[in-house]
CSV table of C-alpha atoms in Angstrom, one decimal:
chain,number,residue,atom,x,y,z
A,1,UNK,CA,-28.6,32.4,31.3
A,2,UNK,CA,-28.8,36.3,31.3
A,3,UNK,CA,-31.8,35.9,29.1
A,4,UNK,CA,-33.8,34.1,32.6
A,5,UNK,CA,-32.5,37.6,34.8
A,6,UNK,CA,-32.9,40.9,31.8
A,7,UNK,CA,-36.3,42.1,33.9
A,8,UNK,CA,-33.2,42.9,36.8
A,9,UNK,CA,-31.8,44.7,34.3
A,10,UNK,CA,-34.7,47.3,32.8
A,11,UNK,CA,-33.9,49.8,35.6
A,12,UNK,CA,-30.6,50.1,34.1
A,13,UNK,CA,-31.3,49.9,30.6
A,14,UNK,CA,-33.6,52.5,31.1
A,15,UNK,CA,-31.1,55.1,32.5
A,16,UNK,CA,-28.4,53.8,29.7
A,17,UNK,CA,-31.5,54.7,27.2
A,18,UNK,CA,-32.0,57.8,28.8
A,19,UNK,CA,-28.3,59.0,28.7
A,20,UNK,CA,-27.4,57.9,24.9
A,21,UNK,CA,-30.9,59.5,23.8
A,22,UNK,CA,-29.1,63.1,24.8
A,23,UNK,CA,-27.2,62.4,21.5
A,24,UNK,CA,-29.2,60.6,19.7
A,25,UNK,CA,-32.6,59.0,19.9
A,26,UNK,CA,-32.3,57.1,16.7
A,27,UNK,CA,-32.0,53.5,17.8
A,28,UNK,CA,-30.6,52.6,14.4
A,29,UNK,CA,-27.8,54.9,14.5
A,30,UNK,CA,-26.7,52.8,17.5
A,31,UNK,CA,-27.2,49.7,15.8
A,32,UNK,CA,-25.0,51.3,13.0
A,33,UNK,CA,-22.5,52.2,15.3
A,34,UNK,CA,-22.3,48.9,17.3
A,35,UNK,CA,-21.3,47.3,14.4
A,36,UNK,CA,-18.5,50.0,13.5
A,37,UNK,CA,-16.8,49.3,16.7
A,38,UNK,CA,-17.3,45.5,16.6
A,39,UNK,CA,-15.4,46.1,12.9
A,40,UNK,CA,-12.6,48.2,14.9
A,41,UNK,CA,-12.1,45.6,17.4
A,42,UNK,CA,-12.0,43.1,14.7
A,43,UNK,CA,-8.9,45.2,13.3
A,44,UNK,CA,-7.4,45.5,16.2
A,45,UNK,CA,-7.5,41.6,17.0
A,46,UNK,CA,-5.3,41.4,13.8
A,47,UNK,CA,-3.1,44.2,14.9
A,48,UNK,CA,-2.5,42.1,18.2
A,49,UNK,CA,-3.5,45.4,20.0
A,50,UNK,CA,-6.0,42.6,22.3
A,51,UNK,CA,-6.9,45.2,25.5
A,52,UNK,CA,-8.3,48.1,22.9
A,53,UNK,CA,-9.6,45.2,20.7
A,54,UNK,CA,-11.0,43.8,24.2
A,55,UNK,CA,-12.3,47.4,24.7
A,56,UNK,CA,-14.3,48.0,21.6
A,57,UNK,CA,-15.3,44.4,21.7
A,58,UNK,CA,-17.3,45.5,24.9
A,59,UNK,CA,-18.1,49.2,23.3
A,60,UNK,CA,-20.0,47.6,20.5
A,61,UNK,CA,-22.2,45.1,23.2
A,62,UNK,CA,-22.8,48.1,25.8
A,63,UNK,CA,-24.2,50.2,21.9
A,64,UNK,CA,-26.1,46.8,21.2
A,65,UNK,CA,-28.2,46.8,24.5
A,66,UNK,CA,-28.4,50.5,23.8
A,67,UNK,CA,-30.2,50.5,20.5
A,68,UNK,CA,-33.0,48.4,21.7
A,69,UNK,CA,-33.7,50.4,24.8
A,70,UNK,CA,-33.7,53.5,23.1
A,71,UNK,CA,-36.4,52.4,20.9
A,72,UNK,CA,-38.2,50.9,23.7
A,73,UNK,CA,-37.9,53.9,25.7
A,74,UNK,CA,-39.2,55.8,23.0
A,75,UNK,CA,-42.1,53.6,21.5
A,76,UNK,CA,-40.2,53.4,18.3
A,77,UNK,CA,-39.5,50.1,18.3
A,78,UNK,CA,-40.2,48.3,14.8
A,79,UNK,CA,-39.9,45.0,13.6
A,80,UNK,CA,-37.4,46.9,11.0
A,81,UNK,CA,-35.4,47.6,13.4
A,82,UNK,CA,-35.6,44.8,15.2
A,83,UNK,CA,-34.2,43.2,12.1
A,84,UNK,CA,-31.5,45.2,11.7
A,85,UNK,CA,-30.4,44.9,14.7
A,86,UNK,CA,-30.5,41.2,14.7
A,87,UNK,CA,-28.8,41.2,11.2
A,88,UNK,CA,-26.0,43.3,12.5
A,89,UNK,CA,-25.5,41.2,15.7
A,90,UNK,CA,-24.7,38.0,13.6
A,91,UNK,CA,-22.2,40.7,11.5
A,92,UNK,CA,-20.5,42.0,14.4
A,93,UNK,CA,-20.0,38.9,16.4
A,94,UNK,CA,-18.9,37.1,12.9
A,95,UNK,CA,-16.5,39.8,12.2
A,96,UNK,CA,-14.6,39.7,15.5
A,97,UNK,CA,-14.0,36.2,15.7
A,98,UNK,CA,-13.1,36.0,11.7
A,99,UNK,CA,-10.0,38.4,13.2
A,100,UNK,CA,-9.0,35.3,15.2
A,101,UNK,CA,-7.8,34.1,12.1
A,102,UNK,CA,-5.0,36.4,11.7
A,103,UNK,CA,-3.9,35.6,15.2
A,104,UNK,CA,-0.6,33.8,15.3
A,105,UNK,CA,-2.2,31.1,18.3
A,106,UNK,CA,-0.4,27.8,19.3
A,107,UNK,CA,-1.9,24.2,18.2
A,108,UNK,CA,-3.6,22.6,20.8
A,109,UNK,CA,-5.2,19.5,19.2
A,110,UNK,CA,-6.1,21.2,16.4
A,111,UNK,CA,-4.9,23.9,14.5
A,112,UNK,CA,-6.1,27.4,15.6
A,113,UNK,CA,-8.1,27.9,12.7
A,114,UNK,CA,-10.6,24.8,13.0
A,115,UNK,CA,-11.2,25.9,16.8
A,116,UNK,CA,-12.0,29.9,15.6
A,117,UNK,CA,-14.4,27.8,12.5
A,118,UNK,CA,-16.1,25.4,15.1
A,119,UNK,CA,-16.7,28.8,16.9
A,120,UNK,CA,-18.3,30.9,14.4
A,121,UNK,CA,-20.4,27.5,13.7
A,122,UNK,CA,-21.6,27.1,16.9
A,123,UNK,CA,-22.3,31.0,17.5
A,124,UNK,CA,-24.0,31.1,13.8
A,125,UNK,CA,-25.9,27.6,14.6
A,126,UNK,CA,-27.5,28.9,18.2
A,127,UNK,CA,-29.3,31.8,16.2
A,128,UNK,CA,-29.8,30.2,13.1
A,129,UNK,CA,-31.7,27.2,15.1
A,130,UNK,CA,-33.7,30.0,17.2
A,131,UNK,CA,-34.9,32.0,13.5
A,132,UNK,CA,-35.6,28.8,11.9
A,133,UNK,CA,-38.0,27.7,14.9
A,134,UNK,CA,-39.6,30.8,14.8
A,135,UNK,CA,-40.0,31.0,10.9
A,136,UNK,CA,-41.5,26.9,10.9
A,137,UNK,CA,-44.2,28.0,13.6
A,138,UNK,CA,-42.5,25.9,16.2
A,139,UNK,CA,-41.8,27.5,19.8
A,140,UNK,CA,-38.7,29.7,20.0
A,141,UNK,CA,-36.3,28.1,22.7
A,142,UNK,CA,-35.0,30.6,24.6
A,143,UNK,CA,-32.0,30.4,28.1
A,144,UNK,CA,-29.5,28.0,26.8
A,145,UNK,CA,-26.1,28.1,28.1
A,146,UNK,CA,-24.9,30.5,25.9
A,147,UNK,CA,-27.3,32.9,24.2
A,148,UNK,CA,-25.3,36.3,22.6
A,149,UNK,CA,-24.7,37.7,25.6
A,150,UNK,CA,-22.8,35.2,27.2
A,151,UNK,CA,-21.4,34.6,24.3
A,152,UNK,CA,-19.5,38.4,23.6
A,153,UNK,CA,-19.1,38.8,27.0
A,154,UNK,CA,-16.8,35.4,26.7
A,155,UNK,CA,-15.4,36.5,23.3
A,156,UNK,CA,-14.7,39.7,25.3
A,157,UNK,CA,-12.3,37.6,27.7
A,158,UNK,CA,-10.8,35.7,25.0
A,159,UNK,CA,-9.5,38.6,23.2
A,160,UNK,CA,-8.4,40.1,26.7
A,161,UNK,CA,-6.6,36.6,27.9
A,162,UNK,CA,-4.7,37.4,24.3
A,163,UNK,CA,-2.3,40.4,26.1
A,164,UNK,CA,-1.7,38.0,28.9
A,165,UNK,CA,-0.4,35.0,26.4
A,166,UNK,CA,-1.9,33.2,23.2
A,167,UNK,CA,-2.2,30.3,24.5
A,168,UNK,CA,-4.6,31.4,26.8
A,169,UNK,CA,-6.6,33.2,23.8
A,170,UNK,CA,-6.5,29.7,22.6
A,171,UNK,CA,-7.7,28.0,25.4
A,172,UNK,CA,-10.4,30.5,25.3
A,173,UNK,CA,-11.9,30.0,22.0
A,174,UNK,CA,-11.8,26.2,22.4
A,175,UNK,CA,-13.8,26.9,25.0
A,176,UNK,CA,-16.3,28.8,23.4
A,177,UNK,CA,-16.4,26.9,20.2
A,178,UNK,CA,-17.1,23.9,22.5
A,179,UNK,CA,-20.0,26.1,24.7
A,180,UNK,CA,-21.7,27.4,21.8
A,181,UNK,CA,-22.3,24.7,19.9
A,182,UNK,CA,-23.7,22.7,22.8
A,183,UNK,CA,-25.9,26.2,23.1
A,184,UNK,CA,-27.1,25.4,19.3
A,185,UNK,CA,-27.4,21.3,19.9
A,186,UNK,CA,-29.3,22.1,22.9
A,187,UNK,CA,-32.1,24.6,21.2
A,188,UNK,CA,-32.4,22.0,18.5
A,189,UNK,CA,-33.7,19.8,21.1
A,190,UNK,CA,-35.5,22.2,23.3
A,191,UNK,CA,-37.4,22.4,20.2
A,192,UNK,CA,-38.1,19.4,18.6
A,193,UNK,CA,-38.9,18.2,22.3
């Protein structure tokens, strides 16, 4: 869904660009970093510490935008790069909800654990059913329901909703394990339409 609006957003992709270059204008470094706080939050889901967790969650997707407009800004983009960054996406956004794991959540339906697995399914499946499109020839469906943005801004929430009560964290993730692998049913048939 953000995927349809990100020309709104070049104006202000350009002055984040523009701002993180002063320290660096190495878009991998960014990369590299992004993942390093995604790995913090991810730590600090297990510690139960959920606003910093919730903090570095949104750290590491704020770094993630910043990598590529770096290189854009700087006509060093590279399909390297590109691939890095893409690698350490599917890391990042793996690593944080693995924490989930070591969350002491309440049953509802199922136990906490299949919900966080039919989560990281459905958030692997959306990618993996974009790459493989792309890599058989096929065209690449793009603006499902939940494409990575939506999806770490909502694991974002989750981990937030987690100081205000588990079972909220919960309700959360059942969410999201429901949304994303509608996201990854619905790009298998955007492309085999």
């Amino acid at each position: 869904m953000l995927y349809k609006n990100r020309k709104k957003y070049a104006p202000f992709e350009i002055r984040l660009a523009a701002f993180f270059s002063k320290i660096s204008k190495n878009a991998n470094f960014w990369t590299l970093l992004s993942l390093i706080f995604a790995v913090a939050s991810a730590y600090l889901i297990t510690r139960q510490s959920f606003l910093f967790a919730g903090l570095f969650v949104a750290i590491s997707a704020m770094l993630d935008v910043v990598d590529g407009s770096i290189a854009r800004l700087h006509n060093k983009a590279t399909n390297r790069g590109a691939y890095l960054d893409t690698v350490s996406d599917r890391y990042a956004e793996a690593i944080v909800i693995v924490a989930l794991v070591f969350v002491p959540l309440p049953s509802v339906i199922f136990p906490p654990a299949v919900w966080i697995a039919v989560l990281l399914f459905g958030s692997l499946m959306t990618t993996y059913a974009k790459a493989s499109a792309s890599e058989k020839g096929l065209p690449t469906p793009l603006g499902v329901l939940l494409e990575r943005a939506e999806r770490v801004f909502l694991i974002f929430i989750a981990v937030v909703l987690g100081h205000f009560g588990k079972v909220y964290m919960t309700y959360a993730i059942i969410l999201l394990a429901l949304l994303t692998n509608i996201s990854a049913l619905q790009r298998v048939r955007m492309v085999l339409r």
